[in-house]
Short mmCIF file of C-alpha atoms in Angstrom, two decimals:
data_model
loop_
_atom_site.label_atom_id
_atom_site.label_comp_id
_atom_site.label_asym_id
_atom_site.label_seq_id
_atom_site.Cartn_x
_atom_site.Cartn_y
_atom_site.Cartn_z
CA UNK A 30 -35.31 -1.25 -33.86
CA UNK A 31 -32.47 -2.88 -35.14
CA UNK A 32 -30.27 -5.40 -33.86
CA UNK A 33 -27.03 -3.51 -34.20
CA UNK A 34 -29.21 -0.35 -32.72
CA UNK A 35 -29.26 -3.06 -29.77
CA UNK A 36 -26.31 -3.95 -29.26
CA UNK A 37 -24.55 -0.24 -29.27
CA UNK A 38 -23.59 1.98 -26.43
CA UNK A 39 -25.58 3.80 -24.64
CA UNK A 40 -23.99 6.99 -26.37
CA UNK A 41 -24.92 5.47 -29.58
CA UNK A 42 -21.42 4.99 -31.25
CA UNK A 43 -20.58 1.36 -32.16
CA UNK A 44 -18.10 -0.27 -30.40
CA UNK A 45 -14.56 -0.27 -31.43
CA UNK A 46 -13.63 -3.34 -33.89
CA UNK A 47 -10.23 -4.27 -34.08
CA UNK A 48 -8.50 -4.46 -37.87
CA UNK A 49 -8.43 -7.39 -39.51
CA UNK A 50 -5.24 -9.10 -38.19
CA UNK A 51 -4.81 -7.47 -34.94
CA UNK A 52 -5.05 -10.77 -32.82
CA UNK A 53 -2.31 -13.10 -35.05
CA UNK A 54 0.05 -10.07 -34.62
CA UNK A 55 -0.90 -9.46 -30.82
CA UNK A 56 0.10 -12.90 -30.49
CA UNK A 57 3.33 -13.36 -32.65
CA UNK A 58 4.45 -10.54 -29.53
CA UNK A 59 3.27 -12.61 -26.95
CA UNK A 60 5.47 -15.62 -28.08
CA UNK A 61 8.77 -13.21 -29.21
CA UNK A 62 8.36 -12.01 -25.14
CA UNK A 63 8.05 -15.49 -24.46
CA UNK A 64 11.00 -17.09 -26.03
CA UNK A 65 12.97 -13.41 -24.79
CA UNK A 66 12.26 -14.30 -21.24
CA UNK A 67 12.99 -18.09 -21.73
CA UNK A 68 16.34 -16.92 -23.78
CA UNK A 69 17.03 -14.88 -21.10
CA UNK A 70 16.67 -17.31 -17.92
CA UNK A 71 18.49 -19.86 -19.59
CA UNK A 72 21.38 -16.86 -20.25
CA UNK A 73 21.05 -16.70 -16.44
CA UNK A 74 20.54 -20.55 -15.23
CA UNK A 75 24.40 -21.28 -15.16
CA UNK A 76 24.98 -18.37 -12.61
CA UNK A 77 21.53 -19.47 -10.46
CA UNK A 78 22.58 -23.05 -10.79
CA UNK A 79 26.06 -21.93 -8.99
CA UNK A 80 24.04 -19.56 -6.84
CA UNK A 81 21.56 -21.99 -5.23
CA UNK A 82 24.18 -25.33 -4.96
CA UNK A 83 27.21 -22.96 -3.38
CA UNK A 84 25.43 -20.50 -1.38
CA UNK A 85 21.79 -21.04 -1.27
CA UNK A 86 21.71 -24.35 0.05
CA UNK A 87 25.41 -24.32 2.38
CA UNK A 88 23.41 -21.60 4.19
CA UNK A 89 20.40 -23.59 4.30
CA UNK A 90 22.13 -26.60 5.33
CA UNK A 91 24.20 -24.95 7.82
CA UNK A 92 21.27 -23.36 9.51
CA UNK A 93 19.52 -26.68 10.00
CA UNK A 94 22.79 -28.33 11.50
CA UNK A 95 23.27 -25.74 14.18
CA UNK A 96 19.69 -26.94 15.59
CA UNK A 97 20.96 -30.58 15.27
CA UNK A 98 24.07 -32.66 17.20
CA UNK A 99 25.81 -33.52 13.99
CA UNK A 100 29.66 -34.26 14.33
CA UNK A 101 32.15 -34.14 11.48
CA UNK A 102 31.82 -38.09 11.08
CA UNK A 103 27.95 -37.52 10.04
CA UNK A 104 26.65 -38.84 13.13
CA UNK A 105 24.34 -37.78 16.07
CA UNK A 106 22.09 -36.06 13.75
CA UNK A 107 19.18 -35.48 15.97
CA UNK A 108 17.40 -32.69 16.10
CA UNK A 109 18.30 -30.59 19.24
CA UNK A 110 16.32 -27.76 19.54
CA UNK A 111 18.21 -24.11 20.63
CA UNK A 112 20.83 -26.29 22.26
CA UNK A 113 23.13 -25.23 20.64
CA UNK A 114 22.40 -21.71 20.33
CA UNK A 115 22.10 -21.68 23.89
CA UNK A 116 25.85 -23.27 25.07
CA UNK A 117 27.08 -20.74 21.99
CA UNK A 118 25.77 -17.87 23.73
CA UNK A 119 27.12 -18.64 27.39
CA UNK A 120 30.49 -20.15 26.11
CA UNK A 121 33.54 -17.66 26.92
CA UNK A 122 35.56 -18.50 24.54
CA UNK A 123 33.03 -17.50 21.81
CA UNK A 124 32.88 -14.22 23.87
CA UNK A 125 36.86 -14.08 24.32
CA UNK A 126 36.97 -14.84 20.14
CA UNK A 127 34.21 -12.38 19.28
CA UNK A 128 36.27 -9.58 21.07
CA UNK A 129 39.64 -10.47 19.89
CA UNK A 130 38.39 -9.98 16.17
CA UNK A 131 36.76 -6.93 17.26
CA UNK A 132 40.45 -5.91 18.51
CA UNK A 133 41.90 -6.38 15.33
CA UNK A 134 39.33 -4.68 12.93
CA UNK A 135 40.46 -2.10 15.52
CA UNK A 136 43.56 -1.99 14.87
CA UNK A 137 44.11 -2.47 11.52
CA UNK A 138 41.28 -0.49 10.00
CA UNK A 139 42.67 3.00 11.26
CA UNK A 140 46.19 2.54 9.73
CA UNK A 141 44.88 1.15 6.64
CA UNK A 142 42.72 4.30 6.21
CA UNK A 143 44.53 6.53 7.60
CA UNK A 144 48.12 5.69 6.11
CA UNK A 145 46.64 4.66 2.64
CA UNK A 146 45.44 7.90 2.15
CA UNK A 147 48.61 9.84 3.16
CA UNK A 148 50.61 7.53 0.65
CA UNK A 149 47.87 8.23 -1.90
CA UNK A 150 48.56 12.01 -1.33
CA UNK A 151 51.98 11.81 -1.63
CA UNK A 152 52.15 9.90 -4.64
CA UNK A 153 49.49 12.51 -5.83
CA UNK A 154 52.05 15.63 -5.40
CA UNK A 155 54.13 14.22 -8.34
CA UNK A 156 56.95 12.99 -6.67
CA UNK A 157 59.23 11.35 -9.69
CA UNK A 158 59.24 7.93 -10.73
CA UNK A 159 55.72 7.62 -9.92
CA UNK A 160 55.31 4.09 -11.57
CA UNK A 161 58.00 2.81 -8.76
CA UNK A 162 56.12 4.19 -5.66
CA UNK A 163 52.67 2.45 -6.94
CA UNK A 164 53.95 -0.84 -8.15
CA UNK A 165 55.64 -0.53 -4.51
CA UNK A 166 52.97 0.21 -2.64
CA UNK A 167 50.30 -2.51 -4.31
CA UNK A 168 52.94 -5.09 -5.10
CA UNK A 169 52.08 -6.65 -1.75
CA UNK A 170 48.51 -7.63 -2.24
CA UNK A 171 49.13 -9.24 -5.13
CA UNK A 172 50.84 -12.20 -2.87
CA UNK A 173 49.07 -14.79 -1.23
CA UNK A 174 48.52 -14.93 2.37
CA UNK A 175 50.96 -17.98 2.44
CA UNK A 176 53.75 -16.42 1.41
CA UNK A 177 53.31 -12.69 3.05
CA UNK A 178 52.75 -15.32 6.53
CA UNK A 179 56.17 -16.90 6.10
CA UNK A 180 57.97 -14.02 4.92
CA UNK A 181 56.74 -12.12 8.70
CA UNK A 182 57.06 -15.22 10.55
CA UNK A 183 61.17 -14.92 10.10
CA UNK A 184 60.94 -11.44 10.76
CA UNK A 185 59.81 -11.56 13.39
CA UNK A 186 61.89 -14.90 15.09
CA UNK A 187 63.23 -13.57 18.39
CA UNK A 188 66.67 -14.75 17.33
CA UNK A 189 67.17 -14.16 13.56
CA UNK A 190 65.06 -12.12 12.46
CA UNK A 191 65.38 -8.78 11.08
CA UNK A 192 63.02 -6.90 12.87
CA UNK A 193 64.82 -7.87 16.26
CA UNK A 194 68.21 -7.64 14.61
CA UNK A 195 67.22 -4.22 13.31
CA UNK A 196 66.68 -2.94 17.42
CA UNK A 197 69.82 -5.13 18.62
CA UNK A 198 71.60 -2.15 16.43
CA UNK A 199 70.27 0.60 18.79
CA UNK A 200 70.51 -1.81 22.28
CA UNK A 201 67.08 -2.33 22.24
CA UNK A 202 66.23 -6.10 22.84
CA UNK A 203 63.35 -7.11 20.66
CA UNK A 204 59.96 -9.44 22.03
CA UNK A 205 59.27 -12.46 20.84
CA UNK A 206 56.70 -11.31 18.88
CA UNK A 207 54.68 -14.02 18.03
CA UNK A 208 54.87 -15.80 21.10
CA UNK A 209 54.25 -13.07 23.32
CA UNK A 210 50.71 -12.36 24.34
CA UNK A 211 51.20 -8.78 24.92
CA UNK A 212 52.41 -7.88 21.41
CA UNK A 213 51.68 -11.28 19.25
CA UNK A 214 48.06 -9.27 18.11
CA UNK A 215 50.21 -6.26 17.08
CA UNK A 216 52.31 -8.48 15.05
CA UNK A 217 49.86 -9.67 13.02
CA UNK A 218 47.97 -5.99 12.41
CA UNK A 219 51.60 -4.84 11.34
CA UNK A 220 51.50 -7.85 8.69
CA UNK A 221 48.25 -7.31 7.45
CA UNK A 222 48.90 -3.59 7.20
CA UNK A 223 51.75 -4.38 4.79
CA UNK A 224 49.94 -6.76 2.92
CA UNK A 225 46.72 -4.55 2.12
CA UNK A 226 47.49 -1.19 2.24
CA UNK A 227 47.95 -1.59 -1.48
CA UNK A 228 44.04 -1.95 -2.29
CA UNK A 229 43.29 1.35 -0.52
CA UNK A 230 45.48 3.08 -2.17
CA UNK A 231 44.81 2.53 -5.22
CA UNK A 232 41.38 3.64 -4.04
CA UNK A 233 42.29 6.80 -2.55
CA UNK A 234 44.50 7.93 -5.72
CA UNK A 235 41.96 7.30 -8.07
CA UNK A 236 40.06 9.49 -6.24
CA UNK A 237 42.71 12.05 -5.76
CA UNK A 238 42.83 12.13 -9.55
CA UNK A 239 38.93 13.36 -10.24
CA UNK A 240 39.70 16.28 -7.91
CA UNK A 241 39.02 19.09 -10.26
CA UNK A 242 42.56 21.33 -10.17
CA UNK A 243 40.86 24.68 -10.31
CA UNK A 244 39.67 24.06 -6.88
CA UNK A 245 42.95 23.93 -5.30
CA UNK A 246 43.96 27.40 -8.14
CA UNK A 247 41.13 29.16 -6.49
CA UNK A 248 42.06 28.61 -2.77
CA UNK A 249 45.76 29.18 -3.98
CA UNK A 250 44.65 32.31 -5.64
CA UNK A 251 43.04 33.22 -1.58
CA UNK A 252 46.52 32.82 -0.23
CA UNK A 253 45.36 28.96 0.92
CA UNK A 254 48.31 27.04 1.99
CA UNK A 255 48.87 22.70 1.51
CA UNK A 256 47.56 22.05 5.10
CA UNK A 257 44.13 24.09 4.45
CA UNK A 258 43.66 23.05 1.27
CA UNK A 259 44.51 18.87 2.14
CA UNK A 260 42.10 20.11 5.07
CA UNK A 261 39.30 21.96 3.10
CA UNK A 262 39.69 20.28 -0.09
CA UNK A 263 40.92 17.36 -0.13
CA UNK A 264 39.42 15.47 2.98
CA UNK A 265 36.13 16.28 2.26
CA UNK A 266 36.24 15.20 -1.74
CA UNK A 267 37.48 12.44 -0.45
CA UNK A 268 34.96 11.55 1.81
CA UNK A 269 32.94 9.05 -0.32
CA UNK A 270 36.05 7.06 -0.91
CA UNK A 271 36.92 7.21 2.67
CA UNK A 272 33.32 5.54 3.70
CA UNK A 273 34.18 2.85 0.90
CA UNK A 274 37.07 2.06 2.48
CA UNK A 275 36.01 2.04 5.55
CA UNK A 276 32.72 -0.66 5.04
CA UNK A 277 35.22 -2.94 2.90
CA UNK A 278 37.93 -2.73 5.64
CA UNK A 279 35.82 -3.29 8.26
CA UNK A 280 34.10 -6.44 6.54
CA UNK A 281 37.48 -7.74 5.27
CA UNK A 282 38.67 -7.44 9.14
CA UNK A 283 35.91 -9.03 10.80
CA UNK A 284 36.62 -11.92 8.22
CA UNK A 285 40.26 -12.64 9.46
CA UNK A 286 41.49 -15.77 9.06
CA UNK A 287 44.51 -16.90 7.12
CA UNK A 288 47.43 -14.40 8.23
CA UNK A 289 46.54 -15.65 12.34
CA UNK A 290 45.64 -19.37 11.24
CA UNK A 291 49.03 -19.80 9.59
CA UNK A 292 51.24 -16.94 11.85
CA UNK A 293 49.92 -17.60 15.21
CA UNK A 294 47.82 -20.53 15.00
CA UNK A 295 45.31 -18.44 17.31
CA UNK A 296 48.02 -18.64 19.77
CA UNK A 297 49.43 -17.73 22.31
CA UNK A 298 46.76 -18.73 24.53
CA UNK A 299 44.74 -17.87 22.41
CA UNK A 300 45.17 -14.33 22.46
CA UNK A 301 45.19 -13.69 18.38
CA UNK A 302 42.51 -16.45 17.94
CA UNK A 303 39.51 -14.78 16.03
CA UNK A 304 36.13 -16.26 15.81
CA UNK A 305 36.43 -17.60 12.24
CA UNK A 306 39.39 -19.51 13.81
CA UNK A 307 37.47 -20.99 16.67
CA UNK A 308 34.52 -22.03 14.52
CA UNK A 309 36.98 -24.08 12.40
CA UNK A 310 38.55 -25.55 15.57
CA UNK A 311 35.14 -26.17 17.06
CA UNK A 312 33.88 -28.21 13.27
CA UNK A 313 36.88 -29.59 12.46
CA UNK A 314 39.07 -30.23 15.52
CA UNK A 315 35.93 -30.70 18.10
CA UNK A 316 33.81 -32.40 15.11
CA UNK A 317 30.91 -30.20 16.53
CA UNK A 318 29.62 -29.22 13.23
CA UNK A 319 25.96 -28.36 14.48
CA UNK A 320 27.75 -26.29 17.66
CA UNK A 321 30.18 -24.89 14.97
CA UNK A 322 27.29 -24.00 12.90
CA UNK A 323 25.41 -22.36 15.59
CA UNK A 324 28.57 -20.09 16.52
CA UNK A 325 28.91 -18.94 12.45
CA UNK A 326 25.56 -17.55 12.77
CA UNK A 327 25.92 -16.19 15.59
CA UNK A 328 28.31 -14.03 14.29
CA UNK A 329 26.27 -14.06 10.64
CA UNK A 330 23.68 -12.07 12.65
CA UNK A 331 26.55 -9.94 14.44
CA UNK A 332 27.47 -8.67 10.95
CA UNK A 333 23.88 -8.41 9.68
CA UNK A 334 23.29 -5.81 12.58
CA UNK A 335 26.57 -4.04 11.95
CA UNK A 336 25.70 -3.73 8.25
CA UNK A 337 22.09 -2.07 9.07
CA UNK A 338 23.51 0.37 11.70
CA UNK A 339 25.82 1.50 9.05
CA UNK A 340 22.94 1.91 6.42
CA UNK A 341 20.94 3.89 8.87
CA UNK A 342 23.67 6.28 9.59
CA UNK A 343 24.38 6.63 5.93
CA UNK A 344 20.94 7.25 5.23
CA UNK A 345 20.43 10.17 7.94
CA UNK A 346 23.71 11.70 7.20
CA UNK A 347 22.14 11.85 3.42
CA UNK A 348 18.99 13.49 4.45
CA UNK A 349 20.64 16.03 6.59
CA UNK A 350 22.54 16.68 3.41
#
């Protein structure tokens, strides 16, 4: 017997030799993926680079200070345990903050829905000089929150403004808006309203525009009037944009910050004062950074939880589908 008779198979074929020149060109591909995956993370290291120093590591940072004492001037850096956490948790005012920025996403979510999508219809009927009504209607949120603030903050002075000038007309004798408890939270919703309204609509009439016009001939050709079609139609092709808008309103409300801060100042009594506001006071008022830090993620995990209650709805309401 053979050597090669040996070495074969049980089955008695040889085993498969590969052509001459198989390996060098196995590995020229090896090194072209190579250099394509090094060509491709340096493509990408600017953007990680960014990633890690401006939002990787604050968050890492700022979760280490809330279990530590540190104060604004860098000292008392010990490490304190759930202190922190702790006199976060059974502090009112955290509490009284929490629930005054749940009061506003309140009240400014449903008009911002609501009314962006009526102006979005509207617009959508073909009233003329359509160009005016949309530069109109998104022209505000193109400002910045400094000016829109100042530009409300006369409107709504108890003594010359135009808002109370406006109800002197009719005998009606206007708040003080702003400096008034009872209606300085209102003031603020009506401001942002104005201000951002703009985004959603755009939103909505994009939206209205994919609407395929031979569903509203066919329900015309049933004898359908506007109100059942805007009710049978419209509303529910819309209702993927109207979930949209919803998630980014309610984020963008939780986040509020700059129309109180420079309106209100949190004030009065702090009635308007969200929680954003109070950790700033707390850090850079109080100098508590590690307290301040424990309150941010606080509400970081208040967020987190209202993010995966939404996904889980969504995701039912998609089986059931």
């Amino acid at each position: 017997m053979t050597t090669d008779a040996l070495s074969a198979p049980p089955g008695g074929s040889a085993p498969p030799v590969a052509p001459d020149g198989a390996e060098p060109i196995r590995a020229g591909r090896q090194k072209r993926r190579r250099i394509e995956n090094l060509r491709g993370w340096l493509y990408c290291a600017p953007f990680l680079i960014a990633f890690v120093l401006f939002l990787i590591w604050p968050m890492a940072n700022g979760l280490w200070m809330s279990f530590t004492g540190t104060s604004l001037a860098g000292t008392n850096t010990e490490f304190v345990g759930l202190a922190n956490w702790e006199e976060a948790l059974g502090d009112p005012e955290v509490w009284r903050s929490l629930g005054n920025t749940v009061w506003f996403t309140v009240l400014s979510t449903i008009p911002l829905v609501v009314i962006a999508m009526l102006m979005a219809v509207l617009v959508n009927l073909g009233l003329p000089g359509q160009w005016f009504w949309r530069l109109s209607f998104f022209l505000p949120f193109l400002l910045a929150s400094t000016v829109v603030s100042q530009f409300w903050v006369w409107m709504y002075n108890p003594q010359l403004g135009l808002i109370n000038t406006f109800l002197g007309w009719f005998g009606v004798t206007g708040p003080a808006w702003l400096q008034d408890p009872n209606t300085a939270m209102i003031a603020v919703v009506i401001t942002t309203v104005w201000w951002t309204i703009g985004f959603n609509f755009l939103l909505y009439l994009a939206a209205l525009q994919n609407i395929p016009d031979q569903l509203y001939e066919a329900a015309s050709l049933d004898g359908a009037g506007g109100f059942r079609k805007f009710f049978s139609i419209t509303l529910p092709q819309l209702a993927p944009t109207t979930v949209l808008v919803l998630v980014l309103q309610l984020l963008a409300s939780l986040k509020v910050f700059d129309q109180i801060f420079q309106m209100t100042g949190g004030g009065p009594g702090g009635s308007t004062r969200p929680i954003l506001l109070y950790i700033y006071e707390v850090g850079f008022t109080g100098y508590r950074l590690g307290y301040a830090s424990a309150v941010s993620y606080l509400f970081f995990i208040m967020i987190i939880v209202i993010s995966i209650a939404y996904m889980v709805i969504s995701s039912r309401r998609s089986v059931k589908a």
